[in-house]
């Protein structure tokens, strides 16, 4: 990628929230706190899923994958953002921008698909309980998890290459806090209508196909639960799906708005805060949702802590 005057291109300026210095100071403290809790929460989920034998099930295998995705996704964005918020230097190198965009697209796409896979797992658990262990075989679970990662990063590499093949207009200022597709398209020298259509099409596939899978799975779950006569059985069945459904609503609600909502100058600041939500806030609260609403996770924490206290 070269500038219009032919000089070599070295990097970008991430404008982010630079027009609001006081807000930057507040955001630095808040986001640093959120990032620490994200690291602690998701690492705890991963550790418990591996350490406690009671959590060696398909559901927690996928949950540990989700936590690892959230860790990587947040780490690809937040450290650079904190550096930019803490000083006057808002730059990011060209290579750093390429890597950040590729990671963000790949991890975000993989998470979309993984949430759809997790809905299938809940469908099998509730609607096919007698055949659950046969259907959700460890090899199949590993295959579906790998497919989520591969599909996400295949799309990411394709989109990243297409974006950075576009010529620039001599500008290197991105009106965002990290390297994302829309602000990169805005500084291109050529008509990007085709690129925007391609990105919209891929976004529909990556976002809406898993949503359709989730909708189908939960429609079947609701039908199965309503056939259960006891209210206790209904509560237990819905309880196994509540945490996942909450995470899906938070992630897809913000992501669908950010990527499928028409962009405009008036909504630029609003878009930044929506991006903050799904890139930083959602990964932080996911472990809380699964911990607070899940007796098995809380039980695993008690067993691990009790074992540590006894060993001392």
XYZ file of C-alpha atoms in Angstrom:
312
model
C 0.000 0.000 0.000
C 1.537 3.293 -1.079
C 0.548 6.894 -0.626
C -0.506 8.993 -3.562
C 2.803 10.856 -3.827
C 4.730 7.591 -4.116
C 6.522 7.852 -0.776
C 6.700 4.741 1.337
C 3.868 4.211 3.770
C 4.830 3.537 7.389
C 1.665 3.479 9.470
C -1.662 4.903 10.562
C -2.934 7.415 13.116
C -5.808 6.049 15.218
C -7.872 9.115 16.082
C -10.119 7.189 18.453
C -11.297 9.572 21.178
C -8.472 12.124 20.723
C -10.984 14.961 20.324
C -12.056 14.345 23.946
C -8.909 14.371 26.143
C -10.839 14.158 29.427
C -12.807 11.166 28.166
C -9.534 9.470 27.219
C -8.345 9.608 30.845
C -11.582 8.074 32.114
C -11.579 5.421 29.384
C -7.984 4.448 30.189
C -8.849 3.624 33.814
C -12.141 1.901 32.935
C -10.738 -0.166 30.068
C -7.640 -1.184 32.023
C -9.927 -2.441 34.809
C -12.146 -4.257 32.321
C -9.120 -5.841 30.642
C -7.761 -7.173 33.941
C -11.151 -8.693 34.805
C -11.375 -10.161 31.285
C -7.997 -11.866 31.719
C -8.873 -13.200 35.180
C -12.404 -14.348 34.320
C -11.665 -16.121 31.061
C -8.467 -17.696 32.377
C -10.477 -19.039 35.340
C -13.061 -20.615 33.009
C -10.319 -22.257 30.909
C -8.466 -23.536 33.986
C -11.608 -24.947 35.633
C -12.669 -26.690 32.414
C -9.319 -28.506 32.281
C -8.766 -29.146 35.987
C -12.203 -30.317 37.161
C -13.261 -33.746 35.782
C -16.947 -32.828 36.197
C -16.494 -30.189 33.478
C -14.957 -32.553 30.913
C -18.086 -32.363 28.747
C -18.782 -30.961 25.258
C -20.468 -27.873 26.717
C -17.393 -26.859 28.710
C -15.035 -27.810 25.900
C -16.809 -25.236 23.729
C -16.982 -22.782 26.621
C -13.209 -22.971 27.152
C -12.774 -22.349 23.405
C -15.062 -19.317 23.704
C -13.060 -17.988 26.663
C -9.785 -18.434 24.762
C -11.290 -16.619 21.771
C -12.385 -13.750 24.017
C -8.920 -13.553 25.583
C -7.212 -13.369 22.195
C -9.793 -10.993 20.721
C -9.537 -8.481 23.558
C -5.738 -8.735 23.680
C -5.509 -7.961 19.953
C -7.156 -4.573 20.586
C -6.946 -3.337 24.183
C -3.138 -3.060 24.784
C -2.697 -0.848 21.710
C -5.771 1.166 22.706
C -4.416 1.705 26.235
C -1.091 2.926 24.819
C -2.902 5.404 22.568
C -5.157 6.617 25.385
C -2.244 7.192 27.769
C -0.193 9.530 25.576
C -0.092 11.861 22.593
C 1.220 9.178 20.211
C -1.800 7.653 18.447
C 0.152 5.810 15.765
C 0.169 2.162 14.818
C 2.619 0.661 12.336
C 1.444 -0.633 8.975
C 2.346 -4.201 9.963
C 0.651 -3.767 13.334
C -2.527 -2.585 11.636
C -2.510 -5.554 9.240
C -2.057 -8.013 12.118
C -4.705 -6.301 14.267
C -7.280 -6.302 11.461
C -6.578 -9.939 10.574
C -6.822 -11.082 14.201
C -9.963 -9.066 14.938
C -11.786 -10.343 11.850
C -10.602 -13.926 12.343
C -11.399 -14.162 16.055
C -14.699 -12.322 15.683
C -15.792 -14.594 12.830
C -14.708 -17.702 14.725
C -16.733 -16.601 17.751
C -19.845 -16.090 15.621
C -19.597 -19.632 14.285
C -18.677 -21.124 17.673
C -21.800 -19.631 19.270
C -23.839 -21.393 16.596
C -22.035 -24.665 17.339
C -22.748 -24.214 21.055
C -26.453 -23.835 20.239
C -26.333 -27.205 18.452
C -24.739 -28.693 21.562
C -27.611 -27.381 23.713
C -30.115 -28.748 21.163
C -28.564 -32.213 21.406
C -28.462 -32.046 25.227
C -32.121 -31.047 25.625
C -33.814 -32.678 22.632
C -31.689 -35.854 22.329
C -30.552 -36.544 25.921
C -30.307 -40.338 25.519
C -28.085 -40.021 22.458
C -26.193 -36.907 23.595
C -22.847 -38.598 24.327
C -22.995 -40.440 21.001
C -23.938 -37.347 18.960
C -21.478 -34.981 20.637
C -18.474 -37.280 20.379
C -15.150 -35.682 21.405
C -13.810 -36.049 17.854
C -16.863 -34.250 16.439
C -16.558 -31.520 19.049
C -12.896 -30.972 18.175
C -13.751 -30.970 14.458
C -16.491 -28.337 14.901
C -14.233 -26.158 17.051
C -11.455 -26.368 14.441
C -13.957 -25.574 11.685
C -14.972 -22.415 13.568
C -11.359 -21.223 13.787
C -10.476 -22.164 10.195
C -13.587 -20.549 8.694
C -13.116 -17.378 10.729
C -9.484 -16.939 9.726
C -10.027 -17.950 6.086
C -12.525 -15.106 5.792
C -10.169 -12.831 7.734
C -7.160 -13.424 5.475
C -9.285 -12.865 2.349
C -10.767 -9.601 3.603
C -7.453 -8.313 4.965
C -5.689 -8.900 1.633
C -8.502 -7.195 -0.312
C -8.506 -4.187 2.033
C -4.760 -3.579 1.958
C -4.564 -3.924 -1.833
C -6.614 -0.730 -2.133
C -4.577 2.448 -2.879
C -4.695 5.252 -0.296
C -5.566 8.891 -0.861
C -2.436 10.123 0.864
C -4.206 10.091 4.220
C -3.351 7.800 7.086
C -5.819 8.938 9.772
C -8.387 6.327 10.837
C -11.390 7.672 12.714
C -11.519 4.706 15.072
C -9.657 3.273 18.060
C -8.411 0.165 16.217
C -7.862 -0.983 12.646
C -11.277 -1.965 11.327
C -12.675 -2.337 7.825
C -15.019 0.703 7.527
C -12.432 3.412 8.452
C -9.839 1.746 6.199
C -12.261 1.849 3.262
C -12.892 5.565 3.844
C -9.269 6.541 3.117
C -9.038 4.580 -0.154
C -8.459 6.487 -3.421
C -10.854 4.396 -5.477
C -14.555 3.651 -5.457
C -15.096 1.032 -2.748
C -18.705 0.148 -3.583
C -17.739 -3.346 -4.726
C -15.619 -3.890 -1.615
C -18.433 -2.690 0.650
C -20.908 -5.012 -1.088
C -18.508 -7.943 -0.679
C -17.968 -7.149 2.997
C -21.710 -6.795 3.562
C -22.327 -10.144 1.854
C -19.658 -11.928 3.906
C -20.925 -10.276 7.102
C -24.411 -11.571 6.380
C -23.038 -15.106 5.993
C -20.746 -14.998 9.034
C -23.360 -13.343 11.264
C -26.758 -14.473 10.027
C -26.067 -18.138 9.190
C -25.082 -18.912 12.812
C -28.076 -16.818 13.942
C -30.333 -19.025 11.805
C -28.703 -22.099 13.368
C -29.237 -20.684 16.852
C -32.862 -19.807 16.060
C -33.560 -23.314 14.774
C -31.866 -24.952 17.786
C -33.755 -22.886 20.346
C -37.092 -23.270 18.576
C -36.641 -27.045 18.886
C -35.515 -26.670 22.507
C -38.607 -24.628 23.389
C -40.865 -27.236 21.772
C -39.128 -30.032 23.675
C -39.256 -28.186 26.998
C -42.955 -27.365 26.660
C -43.634 -31.090 26.362
C -42.089 -31.640 29.804
C -44.949 -31.831 32.300
C -43.115 -30.897 35.496
C -42.222 -27.249 36.076
C -38.972 -28.335 37.774
C -37.933 -30.198 34.623
C -38.753 -27.173 32.494
C -36.687 -24.868 34.706
C -33.732 -27.267 34.591
C -33.904 -27.544 30.795
C -34.131 -23.783 30.313
C -31.395 -23.280 32.903
C -28.894 -25.231 30.800
C -29.472 -22.806 27.925
C -29.923 -19.496 29.740
C -26.252 -18.541 29.950
C -25.557 -19.311 26.302
C -28.645 -17.421 25.145
C -27.618 -14.367 27.184
C -24.106 -14.386 25.673
C -25.553 -14.808 22.168
C -27.924 -11.860 22.650
C -25.151 -9.549 23.863
C -22.618 -10.503 21.178
C -24.923 -10.670 18.170
C -26.992 -7.663 19.196
C -23.980 -5.343 19.198
C -22.162 -7.013 16.272
C -25.210 -6.988 13.979
C -25.801 -3.318 14.748
C -22.167 -2.397 14.137
C -21.706 -4.267 10.832
C -25.157 -4.147 9.236
C -26.225 -0.665 10.338
C -25.717 1.966 7.592
C -22.733 4.162 8.411
C -22.928 7.957 8.590
C -20.898 10.796 10.037
C -23.500 11.380 12.738
C -23.279 7.781 13.938
C -19.451 7.613 13.952
C -19.073 8.228 17.701
C -21.976 5.923 18.430
C -20.280 3.234 16.350
C -17.100 3.582 18.409
C -18.975 2.952 21.645
C -20.809 -0.016 20.122
C -17.409 -1.394 19.088
C -16.129 -0.854 22.637
C -19.043 -2.921 23.892
C -18.566 -6.017 21.740
C -14.753 -5.934 21.766
C -14.177 -5.233 25.464
C -17.324 -5.312 27.607
C -18.833 -8.547 26.261
C -15.633 -10.641 26.693
C -15.427 -9.383 30.288
C -18.986 -10.252 31.307
C -19.167 -13.647 29.547
C -17.341 -15.455 32.408
C -19.599 -13.693 34.938
C -22.703 -14.889 33.099
C -21.508 -18.495 33.022
C -20.315 -18.342 36.647
C -23.308 -16.641 38.235
C -25.957 -18.639 36.356
C -24.251 -22.027 36.347
C -24.211 -24.322 39.381
C -21.639 -26.658 37.794
C -19.064 -23.876 37.360
C -19.654 -22.590 40.895
C -19.363 -26.159 42.173
C -16.089 -26.634 40.304
C -14.722 -23.431 41.849
C -15.651 -24.637 45.325
C -14.038 -28.038 44.722
C -10.805 -26.495 43.441
C -10.627 -23.973 46.285
C -11.477 -26.638 48.889
C -8.806 -28.944 47.461
C -6.223 -26.149 47.655
C -7.158 -25.297 51.251
C -7.002 -28.958 52.329
C -3.616 -29.467 50.643
C -2.211 -26.604 52.695
